[in-house]
mmCIF file of C-alpha atoms in Angstrom:
data_model
loop_
_atom_site.group_PDB
_atom_site.id
_atom_site.type_symbol
_atom_site.label_atom_id
_atom_site.label_comp_id
_atom_site.label_asym_id
_atom_site.label_seq_id
_atom_site.Cartn_x
_atom_site.Cartn_y
_atom_site.Cartn_z
ATOM 1 C CA MET A 1 77.647 166.938 155.116
ATOM 2 C CA SER A 2 77.039 163.133 155.008
ATOM 3 C CA LYS A 3 73.757 161.874 153.300
ATOM 4 C CA VAL A 4 73.806 158.913 155.629
ATOM 5 C CA THR A 5 70.869 159.088 158.023
ATOM 6 C CA GLY A 6 70.817 155.504 159.631
ATOM 7 C CA PRO A 7 73.187 152.852 161.030
ATOM 8 C CA LEU A 8 75.734 151.618 158.631
ATOM 9 C CA GLU A 9 74.272 148.245 156.907
ATOM 10 C CA VAL A 10 76.842 145.457 157.004
ATOM 11 C CA ILE A 11 76.368 143.497 153.831
ATOM 12 C CA ASP A 12 79.153 141.024 154.155
ATOM 13 C CA PHE A 13 82.821 140.311 155.684
ATOM 14 C CA CYS A 14 86.238 140.173 154.370
ATOM 15 C CA SER A 15 87.136 137.051 152.640
ATOM 16 C CA ASN A 16 90.504 136.752 154.336
ATOM 17 C CA PRO A 17 90.097 134.181 156.991
ATOM 18 C CA LYS A 18 92.818 136.154 159.217
ATOM 19 C CA CYS A 19 90.396 139.553 158.991
ATOM 20 C CA GLN A 20 87.159 138.873 158.283
ATOM 21 C CA ALA A 21 86.208 142.698 159.132
ATOM 22 C CA GLU A 22 82.783 143.600 158.471
ATOM 23 C CA ILE A 23 82.290 145.294 155.030
ATOM 24 C CA PHE A 24 79.474 147.752 154.993
ATOM 25 C CA PHE A 25 77.243 149.111 152.116
ATOM 26 C CA GLY A 26 78.926 151.921 149.957
ATOM 27 C CA GLN A 27 82.419 150.728 151.442
ATOM 28 C CA ARG A 28 85.160 150.758 148.656
ATOM 29 C CA VAL A 29 86.512 147.269 148.198
ATOM 30 C CA VAL A 30 88.605 144.891 146.423
ATOM 31 C CA LYS A 31 86.748 141.896 144.436
ATOM 32 C CA HIS A 32 88.169 138.745 143.246
ATOM 33 C CA GLY A 33 85.852 136.275 141.542
ATOM 34 C CA LYS A 34 83.154 136.185 144.036
ATOM 35 C CA ASP A 35 85.210 137.274 147.016
ATOM 36 C CA LEU A 36 85.468 140.470 148.793
ATOM 37 C CA TYR A 37 88.339 142.006 150.443
ATOM 38 C CA CYS A 38 88.366 144.926 152.763
ATOM 39 C CA GLY A 39 91.784 146.238 151.405
ATOM 40 C CA ASN A 40 94.623 145.187 148.981
ATOM 41 C CA ASN A 41 96.556 143.667 151.882
ATOM 42 C CA CYS A 42 93.933 141.567 152.845
ATOM 43 C CA LEU A 43 93.509 140.591 148.940
ATOM 44 C CA CYS A 44 96.956 139.607 148.661
ATOM 45 C CA GLU A 45 97.355 137.755 152.080
ATOM 46 C CA GLY A 46 94.024 136.003 151.034
ATOM 47 C CA ILE A 47 95.121 134.907 147.789
ATOM 48 C CA GLY A 48 98.552 133.833 148.638
ATOM 49 C CA ALA A 49 100.376 136.481 146.664
ATOM 50 C CA VAL A 50 103.880 137.575 147.790
ATOM 51 C CA VAL A 51 106.208 140.395 147.108
ATOM 52 C CA ILE A 52 109.517 139.623 145.168
ATOM 53 C CA LYS A 53 111.857 141.276 143.412
ATOM 54 C CA ALA A 54 111.980 141.470 139.733
ATOM 55 C CA ASP A 55 114.901 140.241 137.536
ATOM 56 C CA ASP A 56 116.163 138.508 134.355
ATOM 57 C CA ASN A 57 115.335 135.402 136.150
ATOM 58 C CA LEU A 58 111.723 135.914 136.916
ATOM 59 C CA GLY A 59 109.118 133.042 135.368
ATOM 60 C CA ARG A 60 111.860 130.733 134.892
ATOM 61 C CA GLY A 61 111.232 129.038 138.365
ATOM 62 C CA ASP A 62 113.833 130.614 140.466
ATOM 63 C CA ALA A 63 112.841 133.579 141.164
ATOM 64 C CA LYS A 64 114.346 135.143 144.637
ATOM 65 C CA GLN A 65 112.912 134.483 148.049
ATOM 66 C CA PRO A 66 110.271 137.174 148.980
ATOM 67 C CA GLU A 67 111.839 140.523 150.292
ATOM 68 C CA ASN A 68 108.744 142.327 151.818
ATOM 69 C CA ASP A 69 106.137 139.613 152.439
ATOM 70 C CA PRO A 70 102.776 141.197 153.956
ATOM 71 C CA THR A 71 101.990 137.967 155.739
ATOM 72 C CA ASP A 72 104.965 137.810 157.713
#
């Protein structure tokens, strides 16, 4: 049984400009610096992270193109 007896309180909004979903008191969120994101996908998109395939050339400036870019 839930202990919440009143309406949910909005305390912030997702920092991803494409999302900006309401963040409620008690909600699990992802924090990056001072920014809050409603989930991992919004964090990755918000900071410009991409998914790449790790290989021997990783870190040498010639990594392969993203295979599963969540922003597509």
